[in-house]
CSV table of C-alpha atoms and ligand atoms in Angstrom, one decimal:
chain,number,residue,atom,x,y,z
A,1,MET,CA,-12.9,-9.2,-19.0
A,2,ARG,CA,-13.5,-7.7,-22.5
A,3,ASP,CA,-13.2,-4.1,-23.5
A,4,ILE,CA,-10.9,-3.1,-20.7
A,5,GLN,CA,-8.6,-0.2,-21.3
A,6,ASN,CA,-8.1,1.5,-17.9
A,7,ILE,CA,-7.1,-0.5,-14.9
A,8,VAL,CA,-6.7,0.5,-11.2
A,9,ILE,CA,-5.1,-2.0,-8.9
A,10,LEU,CA,-5.1,-1.5,-5.1
A,11,THR,CA,-2.6,-3.5,-3.1
A,12,GLY,CA,-2.2,-4.2,0.6
A,13,ALA,CA,0.0,-6.0,3.1
A,14,GLY,CA,-1.1,-9.4,1.8
A,15,LEU,CA,0.8,-8.8,-1.4
A,16,SER,CA,4.1,-8.6,0.5
A,17,ALA,CA,3.3,-11.4,3.0
A,18,GLU,CA,5.0,-14.1,0.9
A,19,SER,CA,8.1,-11.9,0.8
A,20,GLY,CA,8.3,-12.3,4.6
A,21,ILE,CA,6.8,-9.0,5.6
A,22,ALA,CA,4.1,-9.4,8.3
A,23,THR,CA,0.6,-8.1,7.6
A,24,PHE,CA,-1.1,-5.4,9.6
A,25,ARG,CA,-3.5,-7.6,11.5
A,26,GLY,CA,-1.4,-10.6,12.3
A,27,PRO,CA,-2.0,-12.9,15.2
A,28,GLY,CA,-4.0,-11.2,17.9
A,29,GLY,CA,-4.6,-8.1,15.8
A,30,LEU,CA,-1.1,-6.9,16.3
A,31,TRP,CA,1.5,-5.4,13.8
A,32,GLU,CA,4.9,-7.0,14.6
A,33,GLY,CA,3.8,-7.4,18.3
A,34,HIS,CA,2.5,-3.8,18.7
A,35,ARG,CA,-1.0,-2.5,19.0
A,36,VAL,CA,-1.8,-0.4,16.0
A,37,GLU,CA,-2.8,2.5,18.2
A,38,ASP,CA,0.7,2.5,19.8
A,39,VAL,CA,2.6,2.9,16.5
A,40,CYS,CA,0.3,4.2,13.9
A,41,THR,CA,-1.4,7.4,15.3
A,42,PRO,CA,-0.3,11.0,15.7
A,43,GLU,CA,-1.0,10.6,19.4
A,44,ALA,CA,1.5,7.8,19.7
A,45,LEU,CA,4.1,9.8,17.9
A,46,ALA,CA,3.6,12.7,20.3
A,47,HIS,CA,3.5,10.6,23.4
A,48,ASP,CA,6.4,8.2,22.7
A,49,PRO,CA,8.4,9.3,19.7
A,50,GLU,CA,11.3,6.9,20.6
A,51,LEU,CA,9.1,3.9,20.3
A,52,VAL,CA,7.4,5.0,17.1
A,53,HIS,CA,10.6,5.9,15.4
A,54,ARG,CA,12.3,2.7,16.5
A,55,PHE,CA,9.3,0.7,15.2
A,56,TYR,CA,9.6,2.1,11.7
A,57,ASP,CA,13.5,1.9,11.8
A,58,ALA,CA,13.0,-1.8,12.3
A,59,ARG,CA,10.5,-2.1,9.4
A,60,ARG,CA,12.9,-0.1,7.2
A,61,ALA,CA,15.9,-2.3,8.2
A,62,LYS,CA,13.9,-5.4,7.3
A,63,LEU,CA,13.6,-4.3,3.7
A,64,ALA,CA,17.2,-5.2,3.1
A,65,GLU,CA,16.3,-8.9,4.0
A,66,VAL,CA,13.3,-9.3,1.7
A,67,ALA,CA,12.7,-9.4,-2.0
A,68,PRO,CA,9.8,-9.0,-4.4
A,69,ASN,CA,7.7,-12.1,-4.8
A,70,PRO,CA,6.0,-13.4,-8.0
A,71,ALA,CA,3.0,-11.2,-7.4
A,72,HIS,CA,5.1,-8.0,-7.4
A,73,VAL,CA,6.9,-9.3,-10.5
A,74,ALA,CA,3.7,-10.0,-12.3
A,75,LEU,CA,2.2,-6.6,-11.6
A,76,ALA,CA,5.5,-4.9,-12.8
A,77,ARG,CA,5.1,-7.0,-16.0
A,78,LEU,CA,1.5,-5.9,-16.5
A,79,ASP,CA,2.6,-2.3,-15.9
A,80,ALA,CA,5.3,-2.6,-18.6
A,81,GLU,CA,3.1,-4.4,-21.2
A,82,TRP,CA,-0.4,-3.0,-20.7
A,83,SER,CA,-1.0,-0.5,-23.4
A,84,GLY,CA,-4.1,1.2,-21.8
A,85,GLN,CA,-4.0,3.3,-18.7
A,86,LEU,CA,-2.9,1.6,-15.5
A,87,LEU,CA,-2.4,2.7,-11.9
A,88,ILE,CA,-1.1,0.6,-9.0
A,89,VAL,CA,-2.2,2.2,-5.7
A,90,THR,CA,-0.4,0.6,-2.8
A,91,GLN,CA,-1.2,0.9,0.9
A,92,ASN,CA,2.1,-0.8,1.5
A,93,VAL,CA,5.0,1.2,2.9
A,94,ASP,CA,7.6,-1.2,1.7
A,95,ASP,CA,9.5,-0.7,-1.6
A,96,LEU,CA,8.8,-4.1,-3.2
A,97,HIS,CA,6.6,-2.8,-6.1
A,98,GLU,CA,9.4,-0.5,-7.3
A,99,ARG,CA,12.1,-3.1,-6.7
A,100,ALA,CA,10.1,-5.4,-9.0
A,101,GLY,CA,10.2,-2.7,-11.6
A,102,ALA,CA,6.7,-1.1,-11.4
A,103,ASN,CA,6.5,2.5,-12.6
A,104,ARG,CA,2.9,3.6,-12.7
A,105,MET,CA,2.5,3.3,-9.0
A,106,LEU,CA,1.6,5.5,-6.0
A,107,HIS,CA,2.2,5.0,-2.3
A,108,MET,CA,-1.0,6.3,-0.7
A,109,HIS,CA,0.1,5.6,2.9
A,110,GLY,CA,3.7,6.8,2.7
A,111,GLU,CA,7.0,5.0,2.4
A,112,LEU,CA,9.5,3.6,4.9
A,113,LYS,CA,12.3,4.9,2.7
A,114,SER,CA,11.1,8.5,3.1
A,115,ALA,CA,11.2,11.0,6.0
A,116,LEU,CA,8.6,13.8,6.4
A,117,CYS,CA,9.4,17.1,8.0
A,118,ALA,CA,6.7,18.0,10.5
A,119,ALA,CA,7.7,21.7,10.3
A,120,CYS,CA,7.9,22.4,6.5
A,121,GLY,CA,6.2,19.3,5.0
A,122,ASP,CA,9.1,18.4,2.8
A,123,ASN,CA,9.6,14.7,2.0
A,124,VAL,CA,13.2,13.4,1.8
A,125,GLU,CA,14.5,10.0,0.7
A,126,TRP,CA,15.7,8.1,3.8
A,127,GLU,CA,17.7,4.8,4.0
A,128,ASP,CA,19.1,4.7,7.6
A,129,ASN,CA,17.6,4.9,11.1
A,130,LEU,CA,15.7,8.0,11.8
A,131,PRO,CA,16.1,9.1,15.5
A,132,PRO,CA,13.6,11.7,16.8
A,133,GLY,CA,15.0,15.2,16.5
A,134,THR,CA,16.7,14.6,13.2
A,135,GLN,CA,17.2,17.9,11.3
A,136,CYS,CA,15.3,18.5,8.2
A,137,PRO,CA,17.7,19.1,5.3
A,138,ASN,CA,15.3,21.6,3.8
A,139,CYS,CA,14.4,24.0,6.7
A,140,GLY,CA,16.8,22.9,9.4
A,141,THR,CA,14.1,22.2,12.0
A,142,PRO,CA,14.8,19.0,14.1
A,143,ALA,CA,11.4,17.6,13.1
A,144,LEU,CA,11.9,14.7,10.7
A,145,ARG,CA,9.4,11.8,11.3
A,146,PRO,CA,8.7,8.6,9.5
A,147,ASP,CA,6.8,9.4,6.2
A,148,ILE,CA,3.9,7.1,7.1
A,149,VAL,CA,0.3,8.2,7.0
A,150,PHE,CA,-1.1,7.6,10.4
A,151,PHE,CA,-4.8,7.0,11.3
A,152,GLY,CA,-6.6,10.3,11.1
A,153,GLU,CA,-4.1,11.7,8.6
A,154,MET,CA,-4.8,12.4,4.9
A,155,PRO,CA,-3.5,9.7,2.5
A,156,TYR,CA,-1.3,10.9,-0.3
A,157,HIS,CA,-2.4,11.4,-4.0
A,158,MET,CA,-6.2,11.2,-3.4
A,159,ASP,CA,-7.0,13.6,-6.3
A,160,VAL,CA,-5.0,11.4,-8.8
A,161,ILE,CA,-6.5,8.2,-7.3
A,162,GLU,CA,-10.1,9.5,-7.4
A,163,ALA,CA,-9.7,10.5,-11.1
A,164,ALA,CA,-8.2,7.2,-12.0
A,165,LEU,CA,-11.1,5.3,-10.3
A,166,ALA,CA,-13.6,7.4,-12.1
A,167,ASP,CA,-12.1,6.4,-15.5
A,168,ALA,CA,-11.4,2.8,-14.6
A,169,ASP,CA,-12.9,-0.1,-16.6
A,170,LEU,CA,-11.5,-2.6,-14.1
A,171,PHE,CA,-10.7,-2.2,-10.4
A,172,VAL,CA,-8.7,-5.0,-8.8
A,173,SER,CA,-8.0,-5.2,-5.1
A,174,ILE,CA,-5.2,-7.5,-3.9
A,175,GLY,CA,-4.2,-8.6,-0.4
A,176,THR,CA,-6.0,-6.0,1.6
A,177,SER,CA,-8.4,-6.6,4.5
A,178,GLY,CA,-10.7,-3.7,3.5
A,179,ALA,CA,-10.6,-2.4,7.0
A,180,VAL,CA,-8.8,0.9,6.4
A,181,TYR,CA,-10.6,3.8,4.8
A,182,PRO,CA,-10.6,5.6,2.3
A,183,ALA,CA,-8.9,2.7,0.4
A,184,ALA,CA,-11.6,0.3,1.5
A,185,GLY,CA,-14.2,2.5,-0.3
A,186,PHE,CA,-12.4,2.5,-3.7
A,187,VAL,CA,-14.4,-0.5,-4.9
A,188,GLN,CA,-17.6,1.4,-4.3
A,189,THR,CA,-16.3,4.4,-6.2
A,190,ALA,CA,-15.1,2.3,-9.1
A,191,ARG,CA,-18.4,0.4,-9.3
A,192,TYR,CA,-20.4,3.7,-9.2
A,193,HIS,CA,-18.4,4.8,-12.3
A,194,GLY,CA,-19.2,1.5,-14.0
A,195,ALA,CA,-16.0,-0.5,-13.6
A,196,GLN,CA,-15.8,-4.3,-13.3
A,197,THR,CA,-14.4,-5.3,-9.9
A,198,LEU,CA,-12.2,-8.2,-8.9
A,199,GLU,CA,-10.8,-9.2,-5.5
A,200,LEU,CA,-7.7,-11.4,-5.1
A,201,ASN,CA,-7.2,-12.2,-1.4
A,202,LEU,CA,-6.3,-15.0,0.9
A,203,ASP,CA,-9.5,-14.5,2.9
A,204,PRO,CA,-12.6,-12.6,1.9
A,205,SER,CA,-12.2,-8.9,2.9
A,206,ALA,CA,-14.6,-6.9,4.9
A,207,GLY,CA,-16.1,-5.4,1.7
A,208,SER,CA,-16.0,-8.7,-0.3
A,209,HIS,CA,-19.7,-8.4,-1.2
A,210,TRP,CA,-19.0,-5.2,-3.2
A,211,PHE,CA,-16.8,-7.1,-5.7
A,212,GLY,CA,-18.2,-8.6,-8.9
A,213,GLU,CA,-15.8,-11.5,-8.5
A,214,THR,CA,-13.6,-12.8,-5.6
A,215,ARG,CA,-10.8,-15.3,-6.1
A,216,LEU,CA,-9.3,-16.7,-2.8
A,217,GLY,CA,-5.7,-17.9,-2.5
A,218,PRO,CA,-2.1,-16.6,-2.1
A,219,ALA,CA,-1.2,-13.6,-4.1
A,220,GLY,CA,2.0,-15.3,-5.3
A,221,THR,CA,-0.2,-17.7,-7.3
A,222,LEU,CA,-3.3,-15.8,-8.1
A,223,VAL,CA,-1.7,-12.6,-9.3
A,224,PRO,CA,0.6,-14.2,-11.9
A,225,GLU,CA,-2.4,-16.2,-13.2
A,226,TRP,CA,-4.5,-13.1,-13.5
A,227,VAL,CA,-1.8,-11.1,-15.2
A,228,ASP,CA,-1.1,-13.9,-17.7
A,229,ALA,CA,-4.8,-14.0,-18.6
A,230,MET,CA,-4.9,-10.2,-19.0
A,231,LEU,CA,-1.9,-10.2,-21.3
A,232,ALA,CA,-2.9,-13.3,-23.3
B,1,NAD,P1,-4.1,-6.1,6.5
B,1,NAD,O1,-2.9,-6.7,7.2
B,1,NAD,O2,-5.2,-5.4,7.2
B,1,NAD,O3,-4.7,-7.2,5.6
B,1,NAD,C1,-4.0,-8.1,4.9
B,1,NAD,C2,-4.9,-8.9,4.0
B,1,NAD,O4,-4.0,-9.7,3.2
B,1,NAD,C3,-5.8,-9.8,4.7
B,1,NAD,O5,-7.1,-9.7,4.1
B,1,NAD,C4,-5.3,-11.2,4.4
B,1,NAD,O6,-6.3,-12.2,4.2
B,1,NAD,C5,-4.5,-11.0,3.1
B,1,NAD,N1,-3.4,-11.9,2.9
B,1,NAD,C6,-2.5,-12.4,3.8
B,1,NAD,N2,-1.6,-13.1,3.2
B,1,NAD,C7,-1.9,-13.1,1.9
B,1,NAD,C8,-1.3,-13.7,0.8
B,1,NAD,N3,-0.2,-14.5,0.8
B,1,NAD,N4,-1.9,-13.5,-0.4
B,1,NAD,C9,-3.0,-12.7,-0.6
B,1,NAD,N5,-3.5,-12.1,0.5
B,1,NAD,C10,-3.0,-12.3,1.7
B,1,NAD,O7,-3.4,-5.2,5.4
B,1,NAD,P2,-4.0,-3.9,4.7
B,1,NAD,O8,-5.4,-4.0,4.3
B,1,NAD,O9,-3.0,-3.6,3.6
B,1,NAD,O10,-3.8,-2.8,5.9
B,1,NAD,C11,-3.5,-1.6,5.6
B,1,NAD,C12,-2.3,-1.0,6.4
B,1,NAD,O11,-1.3,-1.9,6.8
B,1,NAD,C13,-1.7,0.0,5.5
B,1,NAD,O12,-1.9,1.2,6.0
B,1,NAD,C14,-0.2,-0.3,5.4
B,1,NAD,O13,0.5,0.9,5.5
B,1,NAD,C15,0.0,-1.2,6.6
B,1,NAD,N6,1.0,-2.2,6.4
B,1,NAD,C16,1.9,-2.2,5.4
B,1,NAD,C17,2.8,-3.3,5.2
B,1,NAD,C18,3.8,-3.3,4.1
B,1,NAD,O14,4.2,-2.2,3.6
B,1,NAD,N7,4.2,-4.5,3.5
B,1,NAD,C19,2.8,-4.3,6.1
B,1,NAD,C20,1.9,-4.3,7.2
B,1,NAD,C21,1.0,-3.2,7.3
B,2,ZN,ZN1,11.6,21.0,7.1
């Protein structure tokens, strides 16, 4: 790992698993007991808004009971101390990166602590439950929904992410199964532009063979070790 200036880090649900937040594809391929199609698609939101809103209300409420783990803390330290460019792109909708102190970070799949107006497209900070029909503070339409990027919707910040990947000397993927695109394709983009690539995950991901190196183990152990080495 010599001559590295610019780093892009992609994180997924596995990073927050040791904080006590369930991953996407838990036992039986369910997310907290729900089929992904029933809580994570525009069709589900249209068909059963009560269920979808309640699901994300529960995920949002859970944030008060969890805390960043050593992997979030190590990444925040790398962000603070790394003198080159650095971007943490998270697929997670929890707020554990920012609570650990990370600054150079983007939520590509939205945030539990944000609401999105389906009418005017405004994003508003949101802490409490969000019942269907809640009025948008910007335009007044009763159209606020969870600010979560559902399957088939466009992830946030893709222009910034693509540019960072094109400039990256090192791309690191942590705790993601590599099943959800476009994030699963970032390793290929980074490689194409000449970056070294490293995967830190509990199990090999779907795209493991794309990485120059894969280290298997829990993020709470592997990430602090990797950050210590980068800052040594
Ligand atoms: P995923 O659930 O599909 O995959 C999780 C990956 O993490 C797996 O490869 C697993 O082997 C690995 N893993 C599990 N425990 C780990 C640990 N302790 N250390 C390291 N790795 C571990 O997750 P994904 O790829 O991020 O799926 C993406 C979707 O899931 C996103 O759209 C995201 O919004 C949503 N999601 C987010 C959260 C969250 O915000 N914390 C939680 C669940 C799902
Ligand atoms: Zn609005």
